[in-house]
Coordinates of C-alpha atoms and ligand atoms in Angstrom, one line a residue:
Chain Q
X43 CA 7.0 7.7 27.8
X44 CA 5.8 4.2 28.8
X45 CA 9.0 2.7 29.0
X46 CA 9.7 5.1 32.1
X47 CA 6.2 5.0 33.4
X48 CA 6.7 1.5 33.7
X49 CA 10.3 1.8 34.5
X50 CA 9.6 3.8 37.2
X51 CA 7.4 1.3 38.6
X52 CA 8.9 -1.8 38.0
X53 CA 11.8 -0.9 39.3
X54 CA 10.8 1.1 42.5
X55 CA 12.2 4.3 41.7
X56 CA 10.1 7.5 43.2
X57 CA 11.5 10.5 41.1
X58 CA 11.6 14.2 42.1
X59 CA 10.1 15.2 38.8
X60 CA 6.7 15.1 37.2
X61 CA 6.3 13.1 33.7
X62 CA 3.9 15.8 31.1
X63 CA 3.0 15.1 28.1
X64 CA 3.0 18.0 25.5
X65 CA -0.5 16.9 24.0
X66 CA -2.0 18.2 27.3
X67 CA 0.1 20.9 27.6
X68 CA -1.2 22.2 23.9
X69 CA -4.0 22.0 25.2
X70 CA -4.0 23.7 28.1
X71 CA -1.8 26.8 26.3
X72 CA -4.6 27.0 23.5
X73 CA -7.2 27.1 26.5
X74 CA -5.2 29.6 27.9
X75 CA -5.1 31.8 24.7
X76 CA -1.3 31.3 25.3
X77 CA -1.1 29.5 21.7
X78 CA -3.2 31.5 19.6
X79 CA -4.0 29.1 16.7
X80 CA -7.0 29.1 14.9
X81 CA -8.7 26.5 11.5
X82 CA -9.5 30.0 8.9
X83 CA -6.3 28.8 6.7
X84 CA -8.6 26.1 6.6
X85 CA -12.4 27.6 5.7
X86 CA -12.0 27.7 1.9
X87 CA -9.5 24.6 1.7
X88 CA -11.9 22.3 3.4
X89 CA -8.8 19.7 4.3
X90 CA -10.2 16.6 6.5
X91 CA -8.4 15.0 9.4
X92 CA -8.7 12.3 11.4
X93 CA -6.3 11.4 14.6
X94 CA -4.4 8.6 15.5
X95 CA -4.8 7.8 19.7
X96 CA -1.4 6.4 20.6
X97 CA -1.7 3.3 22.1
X98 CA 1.7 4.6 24.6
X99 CA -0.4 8.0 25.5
X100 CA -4.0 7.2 25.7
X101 CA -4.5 4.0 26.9
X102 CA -1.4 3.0 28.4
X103 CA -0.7 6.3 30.4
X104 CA -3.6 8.9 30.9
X105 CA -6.6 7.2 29.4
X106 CA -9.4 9.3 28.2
X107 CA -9.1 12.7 29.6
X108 CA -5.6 13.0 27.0
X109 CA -7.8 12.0 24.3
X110 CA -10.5 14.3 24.6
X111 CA -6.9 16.5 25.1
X112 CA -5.6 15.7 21.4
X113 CA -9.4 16.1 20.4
X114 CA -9.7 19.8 21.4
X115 CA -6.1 20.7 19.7
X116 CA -6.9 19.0 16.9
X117 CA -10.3 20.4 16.1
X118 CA -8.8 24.3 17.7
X119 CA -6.1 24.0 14.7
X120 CA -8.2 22.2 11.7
X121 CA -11.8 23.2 12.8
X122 CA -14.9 20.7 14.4
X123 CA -16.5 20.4 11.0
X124 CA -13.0 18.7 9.3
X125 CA -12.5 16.6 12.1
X126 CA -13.6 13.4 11.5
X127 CA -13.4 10.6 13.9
X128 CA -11.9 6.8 13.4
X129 CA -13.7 3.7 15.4
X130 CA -13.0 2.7 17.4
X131 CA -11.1 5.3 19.2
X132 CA -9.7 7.2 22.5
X133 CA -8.6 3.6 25.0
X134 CA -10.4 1.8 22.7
X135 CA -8.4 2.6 19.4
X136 CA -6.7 -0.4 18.2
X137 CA -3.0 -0.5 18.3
X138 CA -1.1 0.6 14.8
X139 CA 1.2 -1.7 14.4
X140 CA 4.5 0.0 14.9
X141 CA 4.7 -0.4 18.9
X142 CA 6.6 -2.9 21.0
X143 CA 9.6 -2.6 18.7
X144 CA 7.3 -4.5 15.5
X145 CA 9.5 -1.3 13.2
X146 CA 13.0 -2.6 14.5
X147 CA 12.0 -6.4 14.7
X148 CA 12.4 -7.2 10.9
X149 CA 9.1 -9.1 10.8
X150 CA 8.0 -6.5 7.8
X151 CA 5.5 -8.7 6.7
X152 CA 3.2 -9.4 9.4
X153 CA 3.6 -5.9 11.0
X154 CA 1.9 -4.6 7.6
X155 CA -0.5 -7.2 8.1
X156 CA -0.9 -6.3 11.6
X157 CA -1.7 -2.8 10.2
X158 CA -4.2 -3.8 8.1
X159 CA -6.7 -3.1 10.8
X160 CA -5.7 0.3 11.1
X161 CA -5.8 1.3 7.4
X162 CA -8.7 0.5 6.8
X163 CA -9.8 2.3 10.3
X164 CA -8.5 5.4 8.7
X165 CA -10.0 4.7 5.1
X166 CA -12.9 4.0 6.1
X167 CA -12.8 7.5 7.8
X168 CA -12.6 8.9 4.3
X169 CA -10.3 11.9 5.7
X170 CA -7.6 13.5 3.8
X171 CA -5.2 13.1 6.3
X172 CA -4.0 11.6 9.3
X173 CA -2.7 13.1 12.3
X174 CA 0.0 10.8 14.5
X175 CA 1.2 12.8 16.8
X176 CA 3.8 9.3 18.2
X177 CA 6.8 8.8 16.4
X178 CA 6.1 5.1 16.3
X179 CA 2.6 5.8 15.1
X180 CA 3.9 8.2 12.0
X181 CA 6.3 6.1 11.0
X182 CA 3.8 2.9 10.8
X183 CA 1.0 4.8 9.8
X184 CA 3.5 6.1 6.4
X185 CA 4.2 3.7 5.8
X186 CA 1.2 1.7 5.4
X187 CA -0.1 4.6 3.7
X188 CA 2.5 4.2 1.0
X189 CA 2.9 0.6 0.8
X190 CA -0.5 0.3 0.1
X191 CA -0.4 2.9 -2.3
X192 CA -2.8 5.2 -0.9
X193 CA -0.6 8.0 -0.6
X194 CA -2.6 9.9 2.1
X195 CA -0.6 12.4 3.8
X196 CA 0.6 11.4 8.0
X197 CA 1.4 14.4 10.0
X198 CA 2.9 15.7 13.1
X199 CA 0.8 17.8 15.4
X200 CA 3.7 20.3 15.6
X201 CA 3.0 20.9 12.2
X202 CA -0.1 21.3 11.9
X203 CA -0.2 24.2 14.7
X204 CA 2.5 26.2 13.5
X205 CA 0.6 26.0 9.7
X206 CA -2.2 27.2 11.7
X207 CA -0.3 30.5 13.1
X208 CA 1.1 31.0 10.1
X209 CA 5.0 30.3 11.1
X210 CA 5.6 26.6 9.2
X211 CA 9.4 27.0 7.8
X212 CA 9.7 26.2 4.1
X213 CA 12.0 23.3 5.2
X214 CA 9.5 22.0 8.0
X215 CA 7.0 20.6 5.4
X216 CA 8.2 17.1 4.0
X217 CA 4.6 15.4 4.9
X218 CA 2.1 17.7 4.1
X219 CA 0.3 16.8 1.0
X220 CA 0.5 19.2 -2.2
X221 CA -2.6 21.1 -1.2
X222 CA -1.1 22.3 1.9
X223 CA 2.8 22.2 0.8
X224 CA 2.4 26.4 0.1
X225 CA -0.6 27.5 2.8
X226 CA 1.2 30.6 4.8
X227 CA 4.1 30.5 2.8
Chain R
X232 CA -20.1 -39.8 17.5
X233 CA -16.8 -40.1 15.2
X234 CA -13.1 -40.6 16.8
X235 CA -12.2 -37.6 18.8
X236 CA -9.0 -36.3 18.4
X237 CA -6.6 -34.6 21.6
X238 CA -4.9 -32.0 20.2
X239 CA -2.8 -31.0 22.9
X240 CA -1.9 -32.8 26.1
X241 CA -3.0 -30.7 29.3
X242 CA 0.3 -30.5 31.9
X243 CA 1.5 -28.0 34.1
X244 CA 3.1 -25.3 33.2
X245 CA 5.9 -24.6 34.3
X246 CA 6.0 -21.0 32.9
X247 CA 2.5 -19.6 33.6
X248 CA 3.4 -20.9 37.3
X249 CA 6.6 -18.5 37.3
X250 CA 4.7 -15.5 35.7
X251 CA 1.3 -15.6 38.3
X252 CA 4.5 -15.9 40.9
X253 CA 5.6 -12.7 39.8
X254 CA 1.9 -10.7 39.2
X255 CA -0.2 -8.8 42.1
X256 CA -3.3 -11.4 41.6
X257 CA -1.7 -14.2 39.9
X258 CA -2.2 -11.3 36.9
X259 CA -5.5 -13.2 36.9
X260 CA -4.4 -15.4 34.4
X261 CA -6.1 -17.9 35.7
X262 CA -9.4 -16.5 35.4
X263 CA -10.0 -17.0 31.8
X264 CA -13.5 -17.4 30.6
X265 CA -12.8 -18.2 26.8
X266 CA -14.8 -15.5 25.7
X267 CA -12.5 -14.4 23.0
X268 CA -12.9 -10.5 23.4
X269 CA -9.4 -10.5 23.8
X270 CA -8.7 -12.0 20.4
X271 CA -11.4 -10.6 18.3
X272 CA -10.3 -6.9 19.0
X273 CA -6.5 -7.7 18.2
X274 CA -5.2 -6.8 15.1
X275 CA -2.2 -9.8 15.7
X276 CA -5.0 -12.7 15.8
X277 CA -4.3 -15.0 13.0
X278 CA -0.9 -14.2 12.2
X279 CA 1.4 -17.4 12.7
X280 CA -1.5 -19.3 13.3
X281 CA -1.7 -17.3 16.9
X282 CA -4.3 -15.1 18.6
X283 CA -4.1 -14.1 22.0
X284 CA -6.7 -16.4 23.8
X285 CA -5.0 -19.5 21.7
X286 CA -1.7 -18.5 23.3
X287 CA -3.3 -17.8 27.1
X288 CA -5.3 -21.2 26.7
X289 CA -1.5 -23.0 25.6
X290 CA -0.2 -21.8 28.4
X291 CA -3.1 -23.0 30.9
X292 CA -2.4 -26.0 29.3
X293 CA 0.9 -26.6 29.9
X294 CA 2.6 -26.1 26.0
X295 CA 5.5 -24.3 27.5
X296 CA 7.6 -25.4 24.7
X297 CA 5.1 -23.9 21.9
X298 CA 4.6 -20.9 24.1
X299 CA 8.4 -20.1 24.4
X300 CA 9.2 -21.0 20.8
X301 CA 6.8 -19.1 18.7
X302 CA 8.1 -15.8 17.2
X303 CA 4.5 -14.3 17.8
X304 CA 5.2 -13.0 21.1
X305 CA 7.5 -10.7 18.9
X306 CA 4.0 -9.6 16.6
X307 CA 2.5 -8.3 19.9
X308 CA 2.6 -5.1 20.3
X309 CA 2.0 -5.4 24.1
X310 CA -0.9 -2.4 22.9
X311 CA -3.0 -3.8 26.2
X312 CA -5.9 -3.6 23.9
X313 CA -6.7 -6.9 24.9
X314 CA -6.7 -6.0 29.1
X315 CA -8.9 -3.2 28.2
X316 CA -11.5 -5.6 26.5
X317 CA -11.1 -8.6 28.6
X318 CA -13.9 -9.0 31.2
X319 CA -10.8 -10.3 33.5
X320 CA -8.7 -7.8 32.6
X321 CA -6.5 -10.4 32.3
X322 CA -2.7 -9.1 31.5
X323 CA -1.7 -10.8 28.5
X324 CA 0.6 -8.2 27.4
X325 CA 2.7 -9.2 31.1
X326 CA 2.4 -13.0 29.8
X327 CA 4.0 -12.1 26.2
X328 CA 6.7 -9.9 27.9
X329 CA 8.0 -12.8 30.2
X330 CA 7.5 -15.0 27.0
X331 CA 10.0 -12.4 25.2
X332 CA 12.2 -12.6 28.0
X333 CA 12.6 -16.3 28.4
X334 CA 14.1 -16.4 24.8
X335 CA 17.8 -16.5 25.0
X336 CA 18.5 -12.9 24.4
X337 CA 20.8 -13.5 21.1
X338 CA 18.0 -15.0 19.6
X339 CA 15.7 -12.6 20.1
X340 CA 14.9 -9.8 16.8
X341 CA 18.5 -8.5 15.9
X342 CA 17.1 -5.3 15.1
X343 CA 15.5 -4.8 19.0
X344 CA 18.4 -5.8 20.7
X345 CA 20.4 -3.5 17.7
X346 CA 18.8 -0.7 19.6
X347 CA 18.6 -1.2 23.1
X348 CA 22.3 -2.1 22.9
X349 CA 22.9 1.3 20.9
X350 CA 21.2 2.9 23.7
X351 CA 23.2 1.5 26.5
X352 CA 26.6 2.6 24.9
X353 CA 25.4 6.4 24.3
X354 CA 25.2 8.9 27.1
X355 CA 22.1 10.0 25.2
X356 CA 20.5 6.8 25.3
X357 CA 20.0 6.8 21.4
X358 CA 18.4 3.6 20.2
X359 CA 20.1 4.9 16.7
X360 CA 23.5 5.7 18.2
X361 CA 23.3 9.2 18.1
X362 CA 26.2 10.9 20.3
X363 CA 24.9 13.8 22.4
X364 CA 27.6 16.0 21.0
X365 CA 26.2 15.5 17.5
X366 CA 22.9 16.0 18.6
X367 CA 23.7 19.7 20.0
X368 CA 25.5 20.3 16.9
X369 CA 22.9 19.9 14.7
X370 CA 20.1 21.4 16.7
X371 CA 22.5 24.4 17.4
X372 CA 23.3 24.4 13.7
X373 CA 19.8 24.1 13.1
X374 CA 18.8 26.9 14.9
X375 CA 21.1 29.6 13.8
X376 CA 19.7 28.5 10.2
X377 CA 16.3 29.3 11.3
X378 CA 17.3 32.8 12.6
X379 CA 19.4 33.7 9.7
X380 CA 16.5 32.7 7.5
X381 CA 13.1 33.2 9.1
X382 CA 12.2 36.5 9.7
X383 CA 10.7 37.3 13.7
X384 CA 12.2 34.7 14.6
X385 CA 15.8 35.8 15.7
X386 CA 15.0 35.1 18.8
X387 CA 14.4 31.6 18.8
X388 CA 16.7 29.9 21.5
X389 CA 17.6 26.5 22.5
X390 CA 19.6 25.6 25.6
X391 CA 20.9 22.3 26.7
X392 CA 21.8 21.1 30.2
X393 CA 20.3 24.4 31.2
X394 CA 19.8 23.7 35.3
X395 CA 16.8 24.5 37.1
X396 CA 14.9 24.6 34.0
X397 CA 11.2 23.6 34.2
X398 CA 11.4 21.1 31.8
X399 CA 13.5 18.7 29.9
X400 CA 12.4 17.9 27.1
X401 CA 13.4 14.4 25.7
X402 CA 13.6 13.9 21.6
X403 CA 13.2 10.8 19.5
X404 CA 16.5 10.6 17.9
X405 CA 15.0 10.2 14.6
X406 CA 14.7 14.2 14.6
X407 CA 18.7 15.1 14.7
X408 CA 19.5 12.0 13.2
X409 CA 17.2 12.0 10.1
X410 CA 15.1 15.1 9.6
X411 CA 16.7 17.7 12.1
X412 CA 13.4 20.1 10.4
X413 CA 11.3 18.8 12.5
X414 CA 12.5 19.7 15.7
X415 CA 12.1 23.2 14.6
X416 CA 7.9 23.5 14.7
X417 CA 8.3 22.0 18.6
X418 CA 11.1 24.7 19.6
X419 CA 8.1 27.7 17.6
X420 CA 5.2 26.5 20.2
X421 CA 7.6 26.5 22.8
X422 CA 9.0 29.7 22.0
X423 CA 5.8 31.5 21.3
X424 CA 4.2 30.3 24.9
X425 CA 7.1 31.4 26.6
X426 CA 8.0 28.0 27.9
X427 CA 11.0 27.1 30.5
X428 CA 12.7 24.4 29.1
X429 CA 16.0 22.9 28.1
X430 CA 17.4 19.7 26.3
X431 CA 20.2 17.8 27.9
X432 CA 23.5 15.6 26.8
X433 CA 22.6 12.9 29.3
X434 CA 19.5 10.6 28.5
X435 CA 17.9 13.0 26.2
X436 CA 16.8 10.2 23.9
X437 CA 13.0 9.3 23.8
X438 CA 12.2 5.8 23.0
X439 CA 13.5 3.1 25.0
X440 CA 13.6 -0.3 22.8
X441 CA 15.6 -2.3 25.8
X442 CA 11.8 -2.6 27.4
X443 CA 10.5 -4.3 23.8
X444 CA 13.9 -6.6 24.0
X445 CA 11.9 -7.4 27.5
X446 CA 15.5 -7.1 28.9
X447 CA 15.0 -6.1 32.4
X448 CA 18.7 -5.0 33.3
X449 CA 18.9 -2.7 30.2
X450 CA 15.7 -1.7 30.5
X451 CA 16.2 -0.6 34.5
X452 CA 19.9 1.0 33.2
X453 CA 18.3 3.5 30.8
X454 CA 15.1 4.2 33.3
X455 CA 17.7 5.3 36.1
X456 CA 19.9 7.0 33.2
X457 CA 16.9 9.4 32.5
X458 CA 16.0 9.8 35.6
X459 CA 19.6 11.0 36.8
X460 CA 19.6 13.6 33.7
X461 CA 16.2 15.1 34.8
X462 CA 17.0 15.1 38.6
X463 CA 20.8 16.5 37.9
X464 CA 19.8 19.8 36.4
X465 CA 16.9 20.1 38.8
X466 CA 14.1 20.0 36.1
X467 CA 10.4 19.7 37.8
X468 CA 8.9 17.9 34.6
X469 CA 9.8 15.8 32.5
X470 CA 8.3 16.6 28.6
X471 CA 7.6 14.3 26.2
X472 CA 6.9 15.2 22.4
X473 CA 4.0 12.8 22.1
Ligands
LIG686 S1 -11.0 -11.6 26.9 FE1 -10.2 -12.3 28.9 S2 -11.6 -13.8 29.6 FE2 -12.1 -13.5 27.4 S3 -10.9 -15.1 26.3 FE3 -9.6 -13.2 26.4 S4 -8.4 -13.5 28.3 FE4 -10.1 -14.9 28.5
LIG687 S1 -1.4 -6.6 23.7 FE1 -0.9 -8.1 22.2 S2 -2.4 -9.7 22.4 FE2 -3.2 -7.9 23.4 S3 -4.4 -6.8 21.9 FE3 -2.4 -5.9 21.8 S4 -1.3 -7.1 20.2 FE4 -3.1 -8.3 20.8

């Protein structure tokens, strides 16, 4: 979404369209009892989350008010008490490590390094998951998580929601953990 | 006092001059005040020896050839962290992008150029070569799984180059390419909200690695791409997945 941002004004070009981002437009459906999720598959369970503020969304497009956004999805679908947050965070969050083409750019090495940062952001979190809701973020973010042997579960947002309304496919589960592989099934 | 030692040579730089040419402000590169809030929130400090004030200072200094040469312009991120922290808000990230571009661009990481070029010889723009037809296949094939299969939801539709739809929603290629499952949570919310919206075979693809090449041509080719697909079927927004 940057890359056209930016596009669009690097290269002087006024578009008759509007650029959204479905984050906010979660948010706004769950605010408008449209999308009628809720966190009780998740009262007994007690599964902890923390989120992952893309770098492309937050800071470098719509700043704060996207991440307060992502905050009221995420908490709508998990519930406030499993939420727990990384820090820094929202335009302050530090990059992942999978941006600006580091996942193409065969430098393996020192983009793992680079992620070191963010690991331990998330360990230190202590959360059972993690919640990237950027491509480049998941990927990055799984991958640290398994080179390092962690093994913590990195998931989609679109996951998450439909789990939460009860309508998650059998097949549209490959990165929830085992405690959540069955939940609505 | 012992012997003291000059590191580096102060000249003029030929390449900062060309960059503040091109910034609103100069970029206010030169406004530096050392401070070293730029470096100590960014996780690429230390990595080939390199850290973000180190390579603004090099430039000041006139080291184009170090500045040019070292592959850590390619461990940036261009997150912007550092703009966000720097008392200046000094734009780094603009400094490492025209320090990516001045490499010759078949020297630059194979794997970036590997996908911007992709990009540019798909209609789609898919970084991983993805041809739009294949993409409609296997979302369409996709889809009639899902209504064979999931109960309530035999109504599920998906519609591509759909005009006057009220938005287009672009897709990271690594969904029909590698895990075609994943689309189908997206197309649920969508469904259940009672969204307007439609994919399309022109620039449907969502990430754009010709930017990261810092190939400006490319990059302006796939821009005006997307923006043709979204204007051409009369879409008022266009959706992102992230
Ligand atoms: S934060 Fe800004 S002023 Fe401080 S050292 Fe970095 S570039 Fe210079
Ligand atoms: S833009 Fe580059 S230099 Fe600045 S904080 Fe991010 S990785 Fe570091």
């Amino acid at each position: 979404m940057y890359a056209i941002r930016a596009g669009l004004q690097k290269f002087q070009i006024t578009p008759n369209f509007e650029i959204e981002s479905i984050i906010r437009l979660y948010a706004r459906w769950i605010r408008e009892g449209r999308l009628t999720v809720n966190s009780d598959w998740n009262k007994d369970l007690g599964v902890t989350f923390t989120v992952q503020d893309p770098c492309q969304l937050v800071r470098k497009s719509f700043g704060d008010p996207v991440a307060e956004d992502l905050r009221f999805v995420v908490k709508s679908v998990v519930g406030e008490e499993h939420f727990i947050e990384m820090y820094p965070n929202k335009s302050n969050n530090y990059c992942c490590g999978g941006g600006g083409g580091y996942l193409q750019s065969g430098f393996t090495e020192e983009r793992r390094a680079y992620g070191q940062r963010k690991l331990q952001q998330i360990v230190d979190t202590g959360a059972d998951y993690c919640i990237a809701p950027c491509h480049n973020c998941h990927s990055q973010i799984h991958d640290l998580s398994e080179h390092s042997g962690r093994h913590f579960p990195v998931v989609h947002l679109w996951t998450l929601i439909c789990l939460s309304m009860g309508c998650l496919g059998e097949n549209e589960r490959s990165y929830l953990g085992e405690d959540l592989a069955s939940v609505g099934l | 006092m012992g012997e003291t030692t000059t590191l580096v040579l102060p000249r003029q730089s030929a390449f900062l001059s060309q960059v503040m040419g091109l910034l609103p402000e100069g970029g206010n590169l030169s406004m530096c005040l050392t401070c070293g809030l730029c470096s100590s929130g960014c996780p690429a400090s230390g990595l080939h020896d390199m850290d973000p004030r180190k390579f603004l200072r090099l430039c000041a200094l006139g080291q184009d050839d170090l500045v040019l040469s070292t592959p850590w312009v390619w461990m940036c991120t261009m997150c912007q962290r550092c703009v966000y922290a720097c008392p200046m808000q000094i734009d780094i990230p603009r400094l490492i992008y025209a320090a990516r571009a001045a490499w010759p661009r078949e020297n630059r990481p194979k794997g970036i150029r590997g996908s911007c070029d992709q990009a540019l010889n798909t209609e789609g723009n898919s970084a991983m070569g993805a041809r739009s037809e294949d993409f409609q296949f296997v979302a369409e094939d996709v889809l009639e799984e899902v209504k064979a299969s999931q109960p309530g939801w035999e109504d599920l539709s998906v519609s591509f180059n759909r005009k006057g739809a009220e938005y287009f929603l672009n897709q990271n290629s690594r969904e029909p390419v590698t895990e075609p499952d994943e689309m189908v949570p997206l197309w649920k919310i969508l469904h259940t909200v009672g969204c307007d919206w439609t994919y399309g075979t022109l620039g449907w693809a969502a990430e754009n690695y010709c930017m990261f090449l810092a190939d400006d041509k490319a990059w302006e080719t796939i821009v005006r791409n997307k923006v043709r697909a979204v204007e051409e079927l009369g879409c008022r927004y266009w959706l992102n997945t992230e």
